[in-house]
Amino acid sequence: MTDIFNNLSLGFSVALTMMNLFYALVGALLGTLIGVLPGIGPLATIAMLLPFTFNLPAVSALIMLAGIYYGAQYGGSTTSILVNLPGEAASVITCLDGYAMARQGRAGPALAVSALGSFFAGCSATVLIALFAPPLSELALQFSAVEYFSLMALGLVAAVVLAHGSLLKAIAMVFLGLFLGLVGADVNSGLLRFTFGIYELSDGIGVVVIAMGLFGFSEIINNLERRETRVVLHAKVQKWMPSRDDFRASWKAVLRGTTLGSFLGILPGGGAMISSFASYTLEKRLAVDPSRFGKGAIEGVAGPESANNAGAQTSFIPLLTLGIPPNAVMALMLGAMMIQGIAPGPQVMVERPELFWGVIASMWVGNLMLVVLNLPLIGIWIHLLSVPYRLLYPAILMFCCIGVYSLNHMALDVALTAVFGLLGYVFIRLDCEPAPLLLGFILGPLMEENLRRALLLSRGDPTVFFARPISLGMILLSGLLLLLIIIPAARRKREEVYRKE
Amino acid sequence: MKWICLLARLVLVAVPLLSYVCSAFAQSYPNKPIRCIVPYPPGGVVDFHARIIGQKLSESWGQQVVIDNRGGAGATLGTALAAKAAPDGYTFLVVSPSHAINATLYKKLTFNTEKDFAPVTQLTSAPLILVVHSSVPAKSTKELIALAKSKPGQLNYASSGSGTSTHLAAVLFTTMAGVDIVHIPYKGGGPATADLLAGHVQMNFAGITLLSHIKSGKLRALGVTTAKRSMAIPDLPTIAESGLPGYEVDAWYGAYFPAETPREIVSKLNKEIVKILHMADVKAHFASQGAEIVGNTPEEFAVFTKAEIDKWAKVVKDSGARVD
């Protein structure tokens, strides 16, 4: 235990130097800014800033880059809540209830709760990293393809819960998402599927492309129809402090979201991405009145926002302890470490303790800066909405296009976003919700990859999924969840039939 | 007859004039920012090479070298872009062995790997290392081959994807040793390493970045793939000397211009890069990743590229991997 205190005090002595405080602030500010700009994500920003870090000491460089990463998680929720534009996959879920709250004039509380929830999650996850990083990474390694597959299966069943309308439509959307996820090179053979000779499609369709099209673009098209209600977000949004009821409703969601996100973030197979979805599903399941979800339930903002921030924080664990980057941004951080001449891996903690603990301590400092920065900014963001629609939305569209282009420098991505925007509009007219589609799209490829890997490793024996306890548990849980969904639906159907007779 | 004379005279005048223009062009080169295409997303080893060289080039030439990451489709998208760029010396490409592998792996490439590029220089050469999980009893390449022979089709090897150099290095290994080991492809080196560390797969051909896990005892290195031992781990024998004579795989990184780039410019970039490669800090940077600097001439690099394409063509055929 004294070790931890020694380590942390070493960390803070590094993080609290004037220079490192400055770089943490720069990172947090930049991160918030690019998080708010739709589409321009941390990946493009860190890539652009990488040359600048050459001449910085390694600790300062990593502190700044990490700040950009978790700053973007804070900022990303802002546009989701205000204009239904998810900056990245993790903030898609925030659109569902955040935007609904904004339309009711409660953008302020939504933003405040998401900032406070993120702060709590960030701090807790930092403590978790400081105390348990090495054993947690060991635990995460025990997750093999078998467990990943079962986790994804559970997630997919849960996807249906995301919808608040028709069950059949939700299932249809999940499947559509799964099919879209098939596009691209097959992992095992390398053969191209559904790319129609377009090489740009060989790595599949981007998540941001689909998310921005289905949520943001379609909402903009849809808004053009509602001439009168378009300026829903008027003067009454001035009050931004959440009420006592809001706090009461959200604190448990924040706790659960943090726990869920912290755990999923550790998994090197991209678990952080699904943590916000998982948290939303959990909150909706546990709610006394699930029908409020999708219509401005504050738990639906608090839970997922905390989960994605906790996940973002703990996804540093595999990078720092094993040298394995769990996502593209972490891969870039690994690149930054390489350029600094640091070989990432288990020895970093021993050979460069000032680096390891300095970065961890700076996460806490950075989170504090972010919440101090973000709470007063809420007032400014809300005022942004009083900019006339005819000026605000073309500007947003332009930023979206720049953002989507900056992902892979492909014009095709921008065109695809537009196509998905139109498709999203059709979905709105048909009352089909895009969230289950997106989850299907994210989980589908992961599920396929792990299913096939598990079967390759077991030489085609499907019983492996039931032989391993964690996997068996998750499969049973998904079966149970499926029953919980089907039984009430079936009962309703039967009642309808009786009534007709 | 008359017009032939005229033509001849024109050529006689034009050729020296042209070469004069060219050399003037080469002297003023570079007078604007240079684009360096990396056909991978930022963060990988190729990106690392490009950024180290780009940074030093910017300093010595006073012109910004912009790293342009164009990942996707197994590096073929970015490579195609470089093939079609104006051959004026303001666009160059940095690649890995995949450049040579893709020539055979992809049935329909929009460029010709040999004809559409002017080799500049090979930057570095790095070994892959054959690593096994600590639970695998084999202590040497010889013992591993014996183990695989006693358990045909029971061991697994991970790779960072079908048709990547880590996959094909293993294919070359299994065909040369005559053993049957099952290929488990992953999406990138990270997840492959994770499953190797956990022991879900038994072996892997990987970059030297795994060294820290070897030191910690979780993984065991059996040999380096190169013909010579690596300076980073001099104790580790080569695979060829410890059980599989003739085996050689080189993870190399090189720079190319689009074909038709004036020769003066090719040699100017070549000389500058070679100078950079021999700087002490650059050498140390590459050494930290297990890469040893090469810096050969464009002619030598052209011969090397041709040999690599031919070598991998055969392995790709053996592996059955194919992308159309």
mmCIF file of C-alpha atoms in Angstrom, chain A residues 43 47 50-51 54-55 138 141-145 147 185-192 199-200 202-203 268 321-325 328 331-332 334-335 337-347 351 405 408-410 445 449 453 456-457 459 468, chain B residues 42-45 47-48 51-52 55 59 64 68-74 76-77 106-110 153-156 161-162 182-187 190-191 193-195 197-198 200-201 209 212-213 215-216 218 285 288-289 321-324:
data_model
loop_
_atom_site.group_PDB
_atom_site.id
_atom_site.type_symbol
_atom_site.label_atom_id
_atom_site.label_comp_id
_atom_site.label_asym_id
_atom_site.label_seq_id
_atom_site.Cartn_x
_atom_site.Cartn_y
_atom_site.Cartn_z
ATOM 1 C CA LEU A 43 -7.484 10.352 -34.097
ATOM 2 C CA ALA A 47 -2.012 12.448 -35.915
ATOM 3 C CA LEU A 50 2.376 14.108 -33.499
ATOM 4 C CA PRO A 51 5.264 15.972 -35.186
ATOM 5 C CA PHE A 54 8.965 15.234 -31.199
ATOM 6 C CA ASN A 55 10.639 18.057 -29.362
ATOM 7 C CA GLU A 138 -4.001 -10.266 -16.686
ATOM 8 C CA LEU A 141 -6.110 -11.591 -21.280
ATOM 9 C CA GLN A 142 -8.187 -14.513 -20.055
ATOM 10 C CA PHE A 143 -10.923 -13.259 -22.357
ATOM 11 C CA SER A 144 -10.489 -15.456 -25.417
ATOM 12 C CA ALA A 145 -12.431 -15.519 -28.670
ATOM 13 C CA GLU A 147 -15.813 -15.184 -24.270
ATOM 14 C CA ALA A 185 -12.344 -8.068 -46.343
ATOM 15 C CA ASP A 186 -13.073 -11.395 -44.696
ATOM 16 C CA VAL A 187 -10.696 -11.833 -41.739
ATOM 17 C CA ASN A 188 -9.881 -15.463 -42.347
ATOM 18 C CA SER A 189 -9.418 -15.650 -46.096
ATOM 19 C CA GLY A 190 -8.873 -12.006 -47.006
ATOM 20 C CA LEU A 191 -11.551 -12.248 -49.699
ATOM 21 C CA LEU A 192 -13.536 -9.088 -50.331
ATOM 22 C CA TYR A 199 -11.154 -0.860 -53.048
ATOM 23 C CA GLU A 200 -12.043 1.928 -50.622
ATOM 24 C CA SER A 202 -12.273 -3.219 -48.438
ATOM 25 C CA ASP A 203 -11.892 -2.232 -44.783
ATOM 26 C CA PRO A 268 -8.237 -5.277 -25.689
ATOM 27 C CA THR A 321 0.911 -2.614 -19.108
ATOM 28 C CA LEU A 322 1.095 -4.876 -22.168
ATOM 29 C CA GLY A 323 1.951 -2.524 -25.002
ATOM 30 C CA ILE A 324 -1.201 -3.620 -26.805
ATOM 31 C CA PRO A 325 -3.328 -0.796 -28.184
ATOM 32 C CA ALA A 328 -6.913 3.270 -33.153
ATOM 33 C CA ALA A 331 -2.279 2.688 -31.511
ATOM 34 C CA LEU A 332 -1.317 6.258 -32.236
ATOM 35 C CA LEU A 334 1.907 3.714 -29.031
ATOM 36 C CA GLY A 335 3.426 5.353 -32.102
ATOM 37 C CA MET A 337 5.875 6.374 -27.453
ATOM 38 C CA MET A 338 7.950 4.653 -30.124
ATOM 39 C CA ILE A 339 9.055 7.980 -31.559
ATOM 40 C CA GLN A 340 10.098 9.005 -28.073
ATOM 41 C CA GLY A 341 12.232 5.879 -27.963
ATOM 42 C CA ILE A 342 10.099 4.064 -25.407
ATOM 43 C CA ALA A 343 9.268 0.456 -26.118
ATOM 44 C CA PRO A 344 5.769 0.051 -24.652
ATOM 45 C CA GLY A 345 5.179 -3.011 -22.536
ATOM 46 C CA PRO A 346 5.282 -4.334 -19.008
ATOM 47 C CA GLN A 347 8.750 -2.909 -18.360
ATOM 48 C CA GLU A 351 12.052 1.290 -16.043
ATOM 49 C CA TYR A 405 -13.090 13.342 -44.810
ATOM 50 C CA ASN A 408 -9.369 8.366 -43.941
ATOM 51 C CA HIS A 409 -8.934 11.110 -46.540
ATOM 52 C CA MET A 410 -11.540 9.460 -48.718
ATOM 53 C CA PRO A 445 -18.153 -7.926 -37.349
ATOM 54 C CA GLU A 449 -14.516 -12.542 -36.181
ATOM 55 C CA ARG A 453 -11.621 -17.662 -34.478
ATOM 56 C CA LEU A 456 -10.815 -22.356 -35.764
ATOM 57 C CA LEU A 457 -9.120 -22.842 -32.411
ATOM 58 C CA ARG A 459 -11.219 -27.235 -34.737
ATOM 59 C CA ARG A 468 -15.989 -22.161 -20.361
ATOM 60 C CA PRO B 42 -0.758 6.533 -38.112
ATOM 61 C CA GLY B 43 0.969 4.670 -35.288
ATOM 62 C CA GLY B 44 2.553 1.651 -36.930
ATOM 63 C CA VAL B 45 6.170 0.805 -37.754
ATOM 64 C CA ASP B 47 4.559 5.417 -39.965
ATOM 65 C CA PHE B 48 7.362 5.497 -37.409
ATOM 66 C CA ARG B 51 8.075 10.318 -39.328
ATOM 67 C CA ILE B 52 11.684 9.926 -38.233
ATOM 68 C CA GLN B 55 11.376 15.142 -39.472
ATOM 69 C CA GLU B 59 15.294 20.107 -40.823
ATOM 70 C CA GLN B 64 8.214 20.744 -44.498
ATOM 71 C CA ASP B 68 0.063 11.690 -45.407
ATOM 72 C CA ASN B 69 -1.459 8.555 -43.867
ATOM 73 C CA ARG B 70 -3.571 6.767 -46.459
ATOM 74 C CA GLY B 71 -4.413 3.445 -44.865
ATOM 75 C CA GLY B 72 -6.774 0.849 -46.210
ATOM 76 C CA ALA B 73 -7.021 -2.251 -48.397
ATOM 77 C CA GLY B 74 -3.741 -3.743 -47.136
ATOM 78 C CA THR B 76 -2.780 -0.804 -51.734
ATOM 79 C CA LEU B 77 -4.880 2.389 -51.610
ATOM 80 C CA TYR B 106 -3.840 -8.916 -55.113
ATOM 81 C CA LYS B 107 -5.189 -10.102 -58.425
ATOM 82 C CA LYS B 108 -6.304 -6.696 -59.644
ATOM 83 C CA LEU B 109 -3.928 -3.957 -58.584
ATOM 84 C CA THR B 110 -4.346 -0.563 -60.215
ATOM 85 C CA GLY B 153 -2.559 -29.947 -37.033
ATOM 86 C CA GLN B 154 -2.695 -29.400 -33.290
ATOM 87 C CA LEU B 155 -0.567 -26.289 -32.777
ATOM 88 C CA ASN B 156 -1.737 -22.811 -33.812
ATOM 89 C CA GLY B 161 -3.905 -10.854 -40.915
ATOM 90 C CA SER B 162 -4.205 -13.085 -43.951
ATOM 91 C CA VAL B 182 -2.995 -24.048 -38.106
ATOM 92 C CA HIS B 183 -3.157 -20.371 -39.063
ATOM 93 C CA ILE B 184 -5.276 -18.112 -36.832
ATOM 94 C CA PRO B 185 -5.531 -14.655 -38.411
ATOM 95 C CA TYR B 186 -6.169 -11.513 -36.350
ATOM 96 C CA LYS B 187 -6.960 -7.951 -37.282
ATOM 97 C CA GLY B 190 -2.137 -6.086 -31.133
ATOM 98 C CA PRO B 191 -4.900 -8.672 -30.721
ATOM 99 C CA THR B 193 -0.059 -10.529 -29.277
ATOM 100 C CA ALA B 194 -2.804 -10.480 -26.645
ATOM 101 C CA ASP B 195 -3.915 -14.015 -27.499
ATOM 102 C CA LEU B 197 0.391 -13.764 -24.210
ATOM 103 C CA ALA B 198 -2.664 -15.510 -22.814
ATOM 104 C CA HIS B 200 -4.753 -19.072 -26.611
ATOM 105 C CA VAL B 201 -2.365 -19.557 -29.538
ATOM 106 C CA THR B 209 8.667 -5.007 -29.902
ATOM 107 C CA SER B 212 9.797 -6.944 -23.131
ATOM 108 C CA HIS B 213 7.454 -9.935 -22.876
ATOM 109 C CA LYS B 215 12.406 -10.639 -20.903
ATOM 110 C CA SER B 216 9.511 -11.055 -18.467
ATOM 111 C CA LYS B 218 5.844 -14.948 -20.640
ATOM 112 C CA HIS B 285 15.860 5.448 -32.686
ATOM 113 C CA SER B 288 15.260 0.812 -30.166
ATOM 114 C CA GLN B 289 12.748 -0.888 -32.488
ATOM 115 C CA ALA B 321 -4.051 -16.538 -49.766
ATOM 116 C CA ARG B 322 -5.520 -14.359 -52.469
ATOM 117 C CA VAL B 323 -7.394 -11.087 -52.693
ATOM 118 C CA ASP B 324 -9.389 -10.195 -55.764
#
